[in-house]
XYZ file of N, CA and C in Angstrom:
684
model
N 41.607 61.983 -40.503
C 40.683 60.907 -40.820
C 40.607 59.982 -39.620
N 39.687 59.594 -39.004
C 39.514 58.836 -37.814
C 38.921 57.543 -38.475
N 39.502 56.504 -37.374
C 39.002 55.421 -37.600
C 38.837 54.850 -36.407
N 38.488 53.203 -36.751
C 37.949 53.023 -34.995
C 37.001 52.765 -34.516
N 37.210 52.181 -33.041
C 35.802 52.440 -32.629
C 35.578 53.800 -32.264
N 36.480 54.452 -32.498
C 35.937 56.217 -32.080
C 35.393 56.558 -33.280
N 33.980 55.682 -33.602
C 33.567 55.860 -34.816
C 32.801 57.760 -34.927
N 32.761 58.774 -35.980
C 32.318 59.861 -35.994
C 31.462 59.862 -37.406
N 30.034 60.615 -37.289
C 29.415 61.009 -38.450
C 29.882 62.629 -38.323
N 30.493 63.238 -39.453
C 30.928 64.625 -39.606
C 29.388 65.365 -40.798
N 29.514 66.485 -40.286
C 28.809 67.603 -40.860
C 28.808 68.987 -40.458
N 29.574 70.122 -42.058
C 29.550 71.057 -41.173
C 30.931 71.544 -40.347
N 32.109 70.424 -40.428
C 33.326 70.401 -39.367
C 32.706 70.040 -38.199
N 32.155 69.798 -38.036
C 31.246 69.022 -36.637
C 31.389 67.613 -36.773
N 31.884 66.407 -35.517
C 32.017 65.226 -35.908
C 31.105 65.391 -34.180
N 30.160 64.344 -34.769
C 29.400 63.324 -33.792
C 29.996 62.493 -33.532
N 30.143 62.047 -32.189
C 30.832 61.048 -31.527
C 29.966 60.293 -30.524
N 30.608 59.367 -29.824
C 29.998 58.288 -28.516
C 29.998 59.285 -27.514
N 30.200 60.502 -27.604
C 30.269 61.564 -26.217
C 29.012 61.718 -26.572
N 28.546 62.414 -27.686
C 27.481 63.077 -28.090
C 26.352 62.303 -28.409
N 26.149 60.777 -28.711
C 25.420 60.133 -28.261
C 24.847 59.947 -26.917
N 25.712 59.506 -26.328
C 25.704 59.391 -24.486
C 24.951 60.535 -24.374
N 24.800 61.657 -24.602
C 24.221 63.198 -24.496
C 22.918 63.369 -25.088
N 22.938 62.702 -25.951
C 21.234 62.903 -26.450
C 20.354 61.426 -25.652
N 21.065 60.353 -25.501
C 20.614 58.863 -24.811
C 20.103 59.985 -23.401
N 21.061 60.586 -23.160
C 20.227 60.666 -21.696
C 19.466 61.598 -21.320
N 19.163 62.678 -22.347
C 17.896 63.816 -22.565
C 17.198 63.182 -22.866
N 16.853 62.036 -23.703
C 16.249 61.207 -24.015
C 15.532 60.564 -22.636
N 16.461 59.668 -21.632
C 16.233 59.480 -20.617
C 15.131 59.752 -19.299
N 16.008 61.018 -19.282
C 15.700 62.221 -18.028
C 14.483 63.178 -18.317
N 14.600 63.596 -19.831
C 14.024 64.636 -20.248
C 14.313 66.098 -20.058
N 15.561 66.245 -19.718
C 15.856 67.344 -19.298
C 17.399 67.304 -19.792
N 18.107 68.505 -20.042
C 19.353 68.844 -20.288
C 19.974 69.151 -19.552
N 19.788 69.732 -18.129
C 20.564 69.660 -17.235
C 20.515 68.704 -16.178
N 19.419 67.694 -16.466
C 20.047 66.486 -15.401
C 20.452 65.183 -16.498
N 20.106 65.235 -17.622
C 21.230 64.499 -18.702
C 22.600 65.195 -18.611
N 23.084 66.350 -18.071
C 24.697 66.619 -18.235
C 24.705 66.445 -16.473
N 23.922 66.260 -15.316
C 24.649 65.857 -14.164
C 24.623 63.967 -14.220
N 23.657 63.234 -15.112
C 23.721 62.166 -15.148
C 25.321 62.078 -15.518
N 25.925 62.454 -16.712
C 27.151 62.083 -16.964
C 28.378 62.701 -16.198
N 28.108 63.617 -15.604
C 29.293 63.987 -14.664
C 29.649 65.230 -15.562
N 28.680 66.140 -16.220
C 29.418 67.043 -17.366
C 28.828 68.131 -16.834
N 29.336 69.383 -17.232
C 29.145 71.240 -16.610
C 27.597 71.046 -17.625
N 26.330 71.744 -17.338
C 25.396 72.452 -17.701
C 25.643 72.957 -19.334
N 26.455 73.877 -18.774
C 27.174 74.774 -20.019
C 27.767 74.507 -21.096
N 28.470 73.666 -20.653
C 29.208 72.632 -21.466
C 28.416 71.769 -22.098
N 27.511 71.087 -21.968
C 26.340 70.258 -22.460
C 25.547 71.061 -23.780
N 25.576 71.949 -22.816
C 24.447 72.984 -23.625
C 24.875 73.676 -24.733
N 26.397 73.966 -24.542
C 27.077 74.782 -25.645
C 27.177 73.376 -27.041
N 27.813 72.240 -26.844
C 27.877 71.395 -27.483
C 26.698 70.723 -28.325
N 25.589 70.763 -27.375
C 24.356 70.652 -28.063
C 23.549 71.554 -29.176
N 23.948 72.581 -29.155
C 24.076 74.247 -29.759
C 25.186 73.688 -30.899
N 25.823 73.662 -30.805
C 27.208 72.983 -31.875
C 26.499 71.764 -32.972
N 26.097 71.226 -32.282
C 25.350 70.040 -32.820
C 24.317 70.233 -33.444
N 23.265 71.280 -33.067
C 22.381 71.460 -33.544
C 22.210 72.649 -35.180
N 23.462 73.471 -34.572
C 23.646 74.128 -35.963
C 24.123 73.291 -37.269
N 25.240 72.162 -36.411
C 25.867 71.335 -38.084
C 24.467 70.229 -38.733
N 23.611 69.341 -37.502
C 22.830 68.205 -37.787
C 21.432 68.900 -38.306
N 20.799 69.968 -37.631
C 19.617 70.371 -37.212
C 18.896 69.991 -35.962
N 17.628 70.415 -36.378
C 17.285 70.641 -34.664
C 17.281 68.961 -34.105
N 17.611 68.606 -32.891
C 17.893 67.796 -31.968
C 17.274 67.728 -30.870
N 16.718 68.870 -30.459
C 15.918 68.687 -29.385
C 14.594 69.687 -29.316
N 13.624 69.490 -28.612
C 12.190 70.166 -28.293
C 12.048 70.495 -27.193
N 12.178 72.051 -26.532
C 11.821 72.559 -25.447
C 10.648 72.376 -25.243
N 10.192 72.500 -24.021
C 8.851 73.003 -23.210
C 8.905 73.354 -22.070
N 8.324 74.944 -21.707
C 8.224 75.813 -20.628
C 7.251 75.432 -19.858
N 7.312 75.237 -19.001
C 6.203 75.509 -17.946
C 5.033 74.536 -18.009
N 3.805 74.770 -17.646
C 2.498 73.819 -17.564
C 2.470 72.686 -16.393
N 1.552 72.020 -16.554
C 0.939 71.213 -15.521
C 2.552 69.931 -15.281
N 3.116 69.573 -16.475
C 4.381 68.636 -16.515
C 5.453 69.785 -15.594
N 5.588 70.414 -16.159
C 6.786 71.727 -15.469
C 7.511 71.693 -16.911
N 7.440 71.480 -18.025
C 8.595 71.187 -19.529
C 8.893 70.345 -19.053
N 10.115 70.471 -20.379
C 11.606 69.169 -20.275
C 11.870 69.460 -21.899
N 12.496 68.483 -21.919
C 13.726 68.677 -23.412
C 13.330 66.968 -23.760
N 12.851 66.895 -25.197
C 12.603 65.707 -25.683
C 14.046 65.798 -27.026
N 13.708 64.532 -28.173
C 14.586 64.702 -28.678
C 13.792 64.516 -29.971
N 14.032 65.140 -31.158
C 13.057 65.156 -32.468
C 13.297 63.490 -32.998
N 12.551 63.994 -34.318
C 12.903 62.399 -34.851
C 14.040 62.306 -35.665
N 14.698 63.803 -36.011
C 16.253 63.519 -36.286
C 17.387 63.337 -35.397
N 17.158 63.341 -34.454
C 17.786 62.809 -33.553
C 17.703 61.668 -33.127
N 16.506 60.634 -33.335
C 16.380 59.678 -33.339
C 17.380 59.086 -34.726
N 16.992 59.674 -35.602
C 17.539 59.182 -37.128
C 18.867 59.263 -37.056
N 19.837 60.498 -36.322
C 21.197 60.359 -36.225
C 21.352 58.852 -35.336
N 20.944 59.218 -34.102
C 21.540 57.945 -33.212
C 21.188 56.632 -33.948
N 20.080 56.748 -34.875
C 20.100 55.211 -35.598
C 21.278 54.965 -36.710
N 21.335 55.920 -37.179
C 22.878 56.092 -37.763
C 24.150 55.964 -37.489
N 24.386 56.317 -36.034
C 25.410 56.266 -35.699
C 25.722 54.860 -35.190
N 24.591 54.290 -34.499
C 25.065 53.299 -34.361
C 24.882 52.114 -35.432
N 24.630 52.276 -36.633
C 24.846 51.677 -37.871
C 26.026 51.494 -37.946
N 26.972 53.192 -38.036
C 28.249 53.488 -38.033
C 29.120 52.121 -37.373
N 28.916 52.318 -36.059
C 29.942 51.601 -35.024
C 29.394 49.918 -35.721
N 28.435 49.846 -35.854
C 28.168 48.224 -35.719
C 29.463 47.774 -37.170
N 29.039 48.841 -38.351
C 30.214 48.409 -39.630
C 31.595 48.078 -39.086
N 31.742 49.021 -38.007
C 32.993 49.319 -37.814
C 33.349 48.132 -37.093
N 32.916 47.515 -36.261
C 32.901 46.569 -35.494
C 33.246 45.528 -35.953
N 31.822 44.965 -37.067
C 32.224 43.797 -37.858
C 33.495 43.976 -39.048
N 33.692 44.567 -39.315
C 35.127 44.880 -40.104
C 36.603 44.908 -39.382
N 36.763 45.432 -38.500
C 37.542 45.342 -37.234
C 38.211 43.851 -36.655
N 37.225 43.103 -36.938
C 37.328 41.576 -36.018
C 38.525 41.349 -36.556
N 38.085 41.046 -38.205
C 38.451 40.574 -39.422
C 39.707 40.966 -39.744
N 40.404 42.151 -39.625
C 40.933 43.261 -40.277
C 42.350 43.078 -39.408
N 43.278 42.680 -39.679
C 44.551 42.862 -38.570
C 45.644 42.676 -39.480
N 46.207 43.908 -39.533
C 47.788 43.273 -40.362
C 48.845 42.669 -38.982
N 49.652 42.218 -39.587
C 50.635 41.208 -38.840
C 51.866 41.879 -38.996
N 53.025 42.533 -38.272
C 54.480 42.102 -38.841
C 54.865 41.887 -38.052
N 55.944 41.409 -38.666
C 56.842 40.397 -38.090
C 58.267 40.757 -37.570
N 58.833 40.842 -36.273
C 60.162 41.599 -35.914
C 60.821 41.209 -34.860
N 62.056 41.631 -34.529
C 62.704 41.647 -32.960
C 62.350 42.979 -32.261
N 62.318 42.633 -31.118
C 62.801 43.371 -29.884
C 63.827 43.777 -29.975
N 64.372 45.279 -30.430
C 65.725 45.431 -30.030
C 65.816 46.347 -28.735
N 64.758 46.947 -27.841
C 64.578 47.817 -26.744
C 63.354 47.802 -26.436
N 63.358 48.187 -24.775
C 62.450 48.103 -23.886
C 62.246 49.309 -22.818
N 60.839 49.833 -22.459
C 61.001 50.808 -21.678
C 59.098 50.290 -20.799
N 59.684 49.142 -19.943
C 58.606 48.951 -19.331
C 57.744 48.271 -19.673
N 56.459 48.006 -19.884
C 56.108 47.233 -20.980
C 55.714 47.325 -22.594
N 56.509 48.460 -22.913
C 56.591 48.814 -23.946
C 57.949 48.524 -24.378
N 57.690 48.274 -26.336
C 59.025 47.846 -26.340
C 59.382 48.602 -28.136
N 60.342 48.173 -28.857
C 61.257 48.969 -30.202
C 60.861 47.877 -30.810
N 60.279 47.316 -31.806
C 60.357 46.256 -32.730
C 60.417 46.889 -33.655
N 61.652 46.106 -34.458
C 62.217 46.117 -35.798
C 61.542 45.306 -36.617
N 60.720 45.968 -37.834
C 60.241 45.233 -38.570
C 60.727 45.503 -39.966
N 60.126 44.586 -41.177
C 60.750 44.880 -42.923
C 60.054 46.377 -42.839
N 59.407 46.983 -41.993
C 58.391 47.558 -43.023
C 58.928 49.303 -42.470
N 59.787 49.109 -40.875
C 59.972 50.002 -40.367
C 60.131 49.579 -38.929
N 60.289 50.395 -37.818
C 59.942 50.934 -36.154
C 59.032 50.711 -35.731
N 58.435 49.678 -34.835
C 56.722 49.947 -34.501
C 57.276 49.840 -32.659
N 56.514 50.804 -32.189
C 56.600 50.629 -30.755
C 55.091 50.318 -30.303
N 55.532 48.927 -29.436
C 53.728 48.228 -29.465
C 54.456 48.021 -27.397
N 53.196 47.149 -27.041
C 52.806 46.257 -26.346
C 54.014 45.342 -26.424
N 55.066 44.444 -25.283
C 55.283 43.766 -25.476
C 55.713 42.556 -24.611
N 55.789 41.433 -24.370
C 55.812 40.118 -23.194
C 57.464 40.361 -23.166
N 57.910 40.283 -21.581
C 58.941 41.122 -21.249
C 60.252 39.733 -21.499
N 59.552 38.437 -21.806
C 61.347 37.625 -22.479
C 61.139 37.229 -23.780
N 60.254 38.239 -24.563
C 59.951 37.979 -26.158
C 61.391 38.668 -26.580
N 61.918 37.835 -27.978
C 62.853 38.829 -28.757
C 61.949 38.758 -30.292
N 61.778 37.463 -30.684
C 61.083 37.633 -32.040
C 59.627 37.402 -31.571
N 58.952 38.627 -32.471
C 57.427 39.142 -31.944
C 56.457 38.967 -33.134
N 55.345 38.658 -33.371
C 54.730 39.267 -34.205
C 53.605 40.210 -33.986
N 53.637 41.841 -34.618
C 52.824 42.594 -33.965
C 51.521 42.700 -34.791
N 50.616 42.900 -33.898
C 49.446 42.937 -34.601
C 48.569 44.395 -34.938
N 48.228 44.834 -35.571
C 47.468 46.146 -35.808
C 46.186 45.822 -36.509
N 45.289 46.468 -35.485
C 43.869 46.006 -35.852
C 43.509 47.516 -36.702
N 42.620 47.364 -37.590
C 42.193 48.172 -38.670
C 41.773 49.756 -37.872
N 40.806 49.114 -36.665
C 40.239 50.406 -36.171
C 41.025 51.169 -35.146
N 42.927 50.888 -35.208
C 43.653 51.656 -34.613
C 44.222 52.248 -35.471
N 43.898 52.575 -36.930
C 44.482 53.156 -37.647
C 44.320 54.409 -38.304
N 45.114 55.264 -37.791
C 44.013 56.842 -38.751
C 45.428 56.873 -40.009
N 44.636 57.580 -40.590
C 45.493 57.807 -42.064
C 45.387 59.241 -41.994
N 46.064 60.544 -42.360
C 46.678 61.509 -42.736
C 46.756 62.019 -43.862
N 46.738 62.940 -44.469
C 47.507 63.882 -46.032
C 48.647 63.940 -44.846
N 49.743 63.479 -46.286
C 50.931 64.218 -46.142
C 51.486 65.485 -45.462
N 50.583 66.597 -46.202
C 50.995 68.320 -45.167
C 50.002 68.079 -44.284
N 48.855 67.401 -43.710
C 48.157 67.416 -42.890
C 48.546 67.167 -41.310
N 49.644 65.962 -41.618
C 50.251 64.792 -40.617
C 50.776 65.557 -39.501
N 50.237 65.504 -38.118
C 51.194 66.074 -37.232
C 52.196 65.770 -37.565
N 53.203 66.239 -36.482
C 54.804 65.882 -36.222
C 54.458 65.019 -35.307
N 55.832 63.573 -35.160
C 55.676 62.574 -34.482
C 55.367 63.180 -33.290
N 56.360 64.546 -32.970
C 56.130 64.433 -31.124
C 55.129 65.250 -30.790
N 54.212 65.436 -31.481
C 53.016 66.155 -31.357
C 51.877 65.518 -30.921
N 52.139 63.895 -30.980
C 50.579 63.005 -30.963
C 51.112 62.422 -30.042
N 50.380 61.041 -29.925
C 50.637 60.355 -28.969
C 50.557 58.865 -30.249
N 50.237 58.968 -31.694
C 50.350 58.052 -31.611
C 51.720 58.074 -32.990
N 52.602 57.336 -31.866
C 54.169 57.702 -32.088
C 54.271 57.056 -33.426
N 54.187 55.381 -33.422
C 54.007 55.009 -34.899
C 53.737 55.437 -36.225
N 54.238 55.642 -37.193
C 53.942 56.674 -38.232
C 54.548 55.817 -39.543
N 53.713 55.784 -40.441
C 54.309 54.718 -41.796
C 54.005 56.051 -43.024
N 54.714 56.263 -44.137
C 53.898 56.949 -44.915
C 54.099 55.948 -45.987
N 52.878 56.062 -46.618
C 52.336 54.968 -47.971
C 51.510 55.573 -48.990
N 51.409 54.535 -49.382
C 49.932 55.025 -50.585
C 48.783 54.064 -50.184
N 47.857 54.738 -51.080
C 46.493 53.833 -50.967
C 46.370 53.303 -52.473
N 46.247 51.324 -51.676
C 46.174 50.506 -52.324
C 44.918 49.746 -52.718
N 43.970 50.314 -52.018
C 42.935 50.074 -52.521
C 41.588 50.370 -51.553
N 40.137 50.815 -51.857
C 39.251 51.498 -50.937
C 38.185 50.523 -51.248
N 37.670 50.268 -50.338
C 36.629 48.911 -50.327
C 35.604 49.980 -49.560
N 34.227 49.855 -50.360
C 32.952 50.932 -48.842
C 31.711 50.143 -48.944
N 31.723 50.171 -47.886
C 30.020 49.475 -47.608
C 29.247 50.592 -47.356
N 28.157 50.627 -46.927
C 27.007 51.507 -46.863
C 27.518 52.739 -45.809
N 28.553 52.823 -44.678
C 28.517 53.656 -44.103
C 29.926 53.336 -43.699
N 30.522 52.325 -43.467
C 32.189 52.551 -43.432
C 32.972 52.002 -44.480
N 33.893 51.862 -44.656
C 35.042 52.131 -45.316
C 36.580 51.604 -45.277
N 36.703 50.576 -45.564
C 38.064 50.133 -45.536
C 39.037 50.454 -46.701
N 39.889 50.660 -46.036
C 41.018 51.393 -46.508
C 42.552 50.946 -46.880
N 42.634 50.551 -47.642
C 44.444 49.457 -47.176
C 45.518 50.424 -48.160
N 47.105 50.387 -47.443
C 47.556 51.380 -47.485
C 48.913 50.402 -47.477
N 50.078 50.814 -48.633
C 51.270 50.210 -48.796
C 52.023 50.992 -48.242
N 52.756 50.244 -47.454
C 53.584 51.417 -46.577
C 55.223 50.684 -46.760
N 54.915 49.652 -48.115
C 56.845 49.184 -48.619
C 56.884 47.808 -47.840
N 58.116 47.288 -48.285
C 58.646 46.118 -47.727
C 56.875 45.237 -47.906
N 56.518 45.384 -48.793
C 55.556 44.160 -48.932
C 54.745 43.891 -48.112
N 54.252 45.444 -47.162
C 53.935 45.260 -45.965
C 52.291 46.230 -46.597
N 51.283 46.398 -45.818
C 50.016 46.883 -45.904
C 49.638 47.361 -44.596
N 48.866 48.346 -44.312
C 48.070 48.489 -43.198
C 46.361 48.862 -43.690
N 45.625 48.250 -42.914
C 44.016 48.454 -43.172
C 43.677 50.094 -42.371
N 42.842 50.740 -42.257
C 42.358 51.559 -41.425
C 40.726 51.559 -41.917
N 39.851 51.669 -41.051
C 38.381 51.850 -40.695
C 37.963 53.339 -41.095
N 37.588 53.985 -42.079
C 36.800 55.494 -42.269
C 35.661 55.004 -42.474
N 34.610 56.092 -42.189
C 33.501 56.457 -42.852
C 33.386 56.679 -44.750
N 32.498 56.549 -44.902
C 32.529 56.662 -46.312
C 32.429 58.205 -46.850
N 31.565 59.015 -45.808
C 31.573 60.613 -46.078
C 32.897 60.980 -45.653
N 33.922 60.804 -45.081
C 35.347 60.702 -44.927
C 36.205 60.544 -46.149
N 36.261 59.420 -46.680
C 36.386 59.230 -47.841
C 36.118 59.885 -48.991
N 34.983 60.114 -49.308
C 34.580 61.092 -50.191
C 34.869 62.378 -50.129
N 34.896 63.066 -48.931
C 34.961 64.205 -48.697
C 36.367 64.185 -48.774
N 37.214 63.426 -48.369
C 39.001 63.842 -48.451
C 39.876 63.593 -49.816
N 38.644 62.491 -50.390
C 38.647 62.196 -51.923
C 40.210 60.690 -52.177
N 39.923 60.348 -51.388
C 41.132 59.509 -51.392
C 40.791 58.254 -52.301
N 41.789 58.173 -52.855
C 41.553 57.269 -54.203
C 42.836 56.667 -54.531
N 42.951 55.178 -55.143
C 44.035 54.361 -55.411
C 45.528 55.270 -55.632
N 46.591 55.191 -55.263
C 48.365 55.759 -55.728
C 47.751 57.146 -54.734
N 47.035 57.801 -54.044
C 47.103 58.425 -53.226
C 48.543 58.535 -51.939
N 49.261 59.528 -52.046
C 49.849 59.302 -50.776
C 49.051 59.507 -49.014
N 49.662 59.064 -48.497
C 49.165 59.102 -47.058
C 49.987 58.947 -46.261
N 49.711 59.108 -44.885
C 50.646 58.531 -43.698
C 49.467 58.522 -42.683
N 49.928 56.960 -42.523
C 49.190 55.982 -41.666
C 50.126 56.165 -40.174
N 49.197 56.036 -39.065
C 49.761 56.594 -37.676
C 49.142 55.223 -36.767
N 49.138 54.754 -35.714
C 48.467 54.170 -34.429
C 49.515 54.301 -33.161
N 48.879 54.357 -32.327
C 49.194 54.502 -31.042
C 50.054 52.809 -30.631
N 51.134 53.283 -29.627
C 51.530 51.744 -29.075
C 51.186 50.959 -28.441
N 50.004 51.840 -27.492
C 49.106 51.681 -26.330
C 48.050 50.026 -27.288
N 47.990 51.003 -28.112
C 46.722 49.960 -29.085
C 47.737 48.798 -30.006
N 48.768 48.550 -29.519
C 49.656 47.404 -30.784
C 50.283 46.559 -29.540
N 49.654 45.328 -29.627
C 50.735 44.217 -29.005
C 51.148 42.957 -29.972
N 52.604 42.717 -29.634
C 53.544 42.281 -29.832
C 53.199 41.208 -29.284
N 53.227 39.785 -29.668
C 53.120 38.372 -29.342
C 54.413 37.871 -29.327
N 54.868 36.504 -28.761
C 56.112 36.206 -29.250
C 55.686 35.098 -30.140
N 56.820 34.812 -30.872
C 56.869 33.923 -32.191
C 58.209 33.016 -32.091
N 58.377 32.035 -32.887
C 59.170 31.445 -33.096
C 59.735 30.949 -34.771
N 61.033 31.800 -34.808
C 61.361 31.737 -36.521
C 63.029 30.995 -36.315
């Protein structure tokens, strides 16, 4: 389940992303598919295969033309217009929900490896971000660094990168028109929010006393100092 600003519309096992925007913005652009994949610095092939990917899960996406007085080019239909108006519907929810959205805990520093650091919190381990003569911290986790998991789904910690790992339940699912907030008891009186889509939701079927395991990266968690 992704959350985030790596906001995705899925269809198909196909997730649309800000790559694949950027990719139709600039066929859009150029008019062409192979100087929309040298605009971005991307292989031909690679463009082309992905767009092929895209086009089997969304439908058609783009309009050839051979030859004539123009020479062709590659336009983009009006569902492709209709995704990218979608998608960025997507990100804007995600955005304004995000601001808002930050759980807090509260901990020491008991270790350091650079500017990363071990905070001990009620709730568990969080390795965040941290100011190098902090001992008591409070860390912050914003909603759209949070992906949530099934249980047998969940990598193994040393498989990801995002080392943090809580397992909880879901405490309650709030959806607006296209995203999805999510809040998740992970004990010690503690909560975490995460950002889905609502076809996410539905489709994974997640619903109140659900188990889960909630994950974020440390890269994305800083540690403030506090005074208790």
């Amino acid at each position: 389940m992704d959350a985030g600003f790596d906001a995705r519309l899925h269809a198909d096992d196909v997730a649309f992303g800000a790559r694949d925007a950027a990719l139709l913005r600039a066929i859009d652009a150029t008019g062409s598919l192979n100087a929309a994949a040298e605009r971005l610095g991307r292989s031909y092939s690679r463009a082309h295969g992905r767009l092929d990917d895209l086009e089997d899960a969304f439908g058609p996406l783009v309009e050839r033309t051979r030859g004539g007085a123009s020479g062709g080019g590659t336009a983009l239909t009006d569902d492709a217009y209709a995704l990218l108006a979608r998608f960025e519907r997507l990100r804007a929810g995600y955005a304004a929900i995000a601001e808002t959205t930050v759980a807090v805990l509260s901990g020491t520093v008991v270790d350091r490896d650079g500017e990363l650091g071990t905070v001990e919190t009620d709730a568990g381990t969080v390795r965040a971000l941290v100011s190098p003569d902090a001992d008591a911290v409070d860390v912050a986790v914003r909603a759209d660094a949070v992906t949530l998991h099934a249980p047998d789904d969940a990598p193994p910690a040393d498989a990801t990168s995002a080392r943090n790992r809580f397992e909880g339940t879901v405490e309650r699912v709030e959806s607006g028109d296209a995203v999805a907030r999510v809040r998740v008891d992970v004990g010690a009186d503690t909560t975490l929010d995460a950002l889905l889509t609502v076809d996410s939701v539905e489709r994974l079927g997640l619903r109140v006393g659900h188990p889960v395991v909630a994950s974020f990266k440390a890269t994305a968690t800083r540690a403030t100092p506090t005074e208790r």
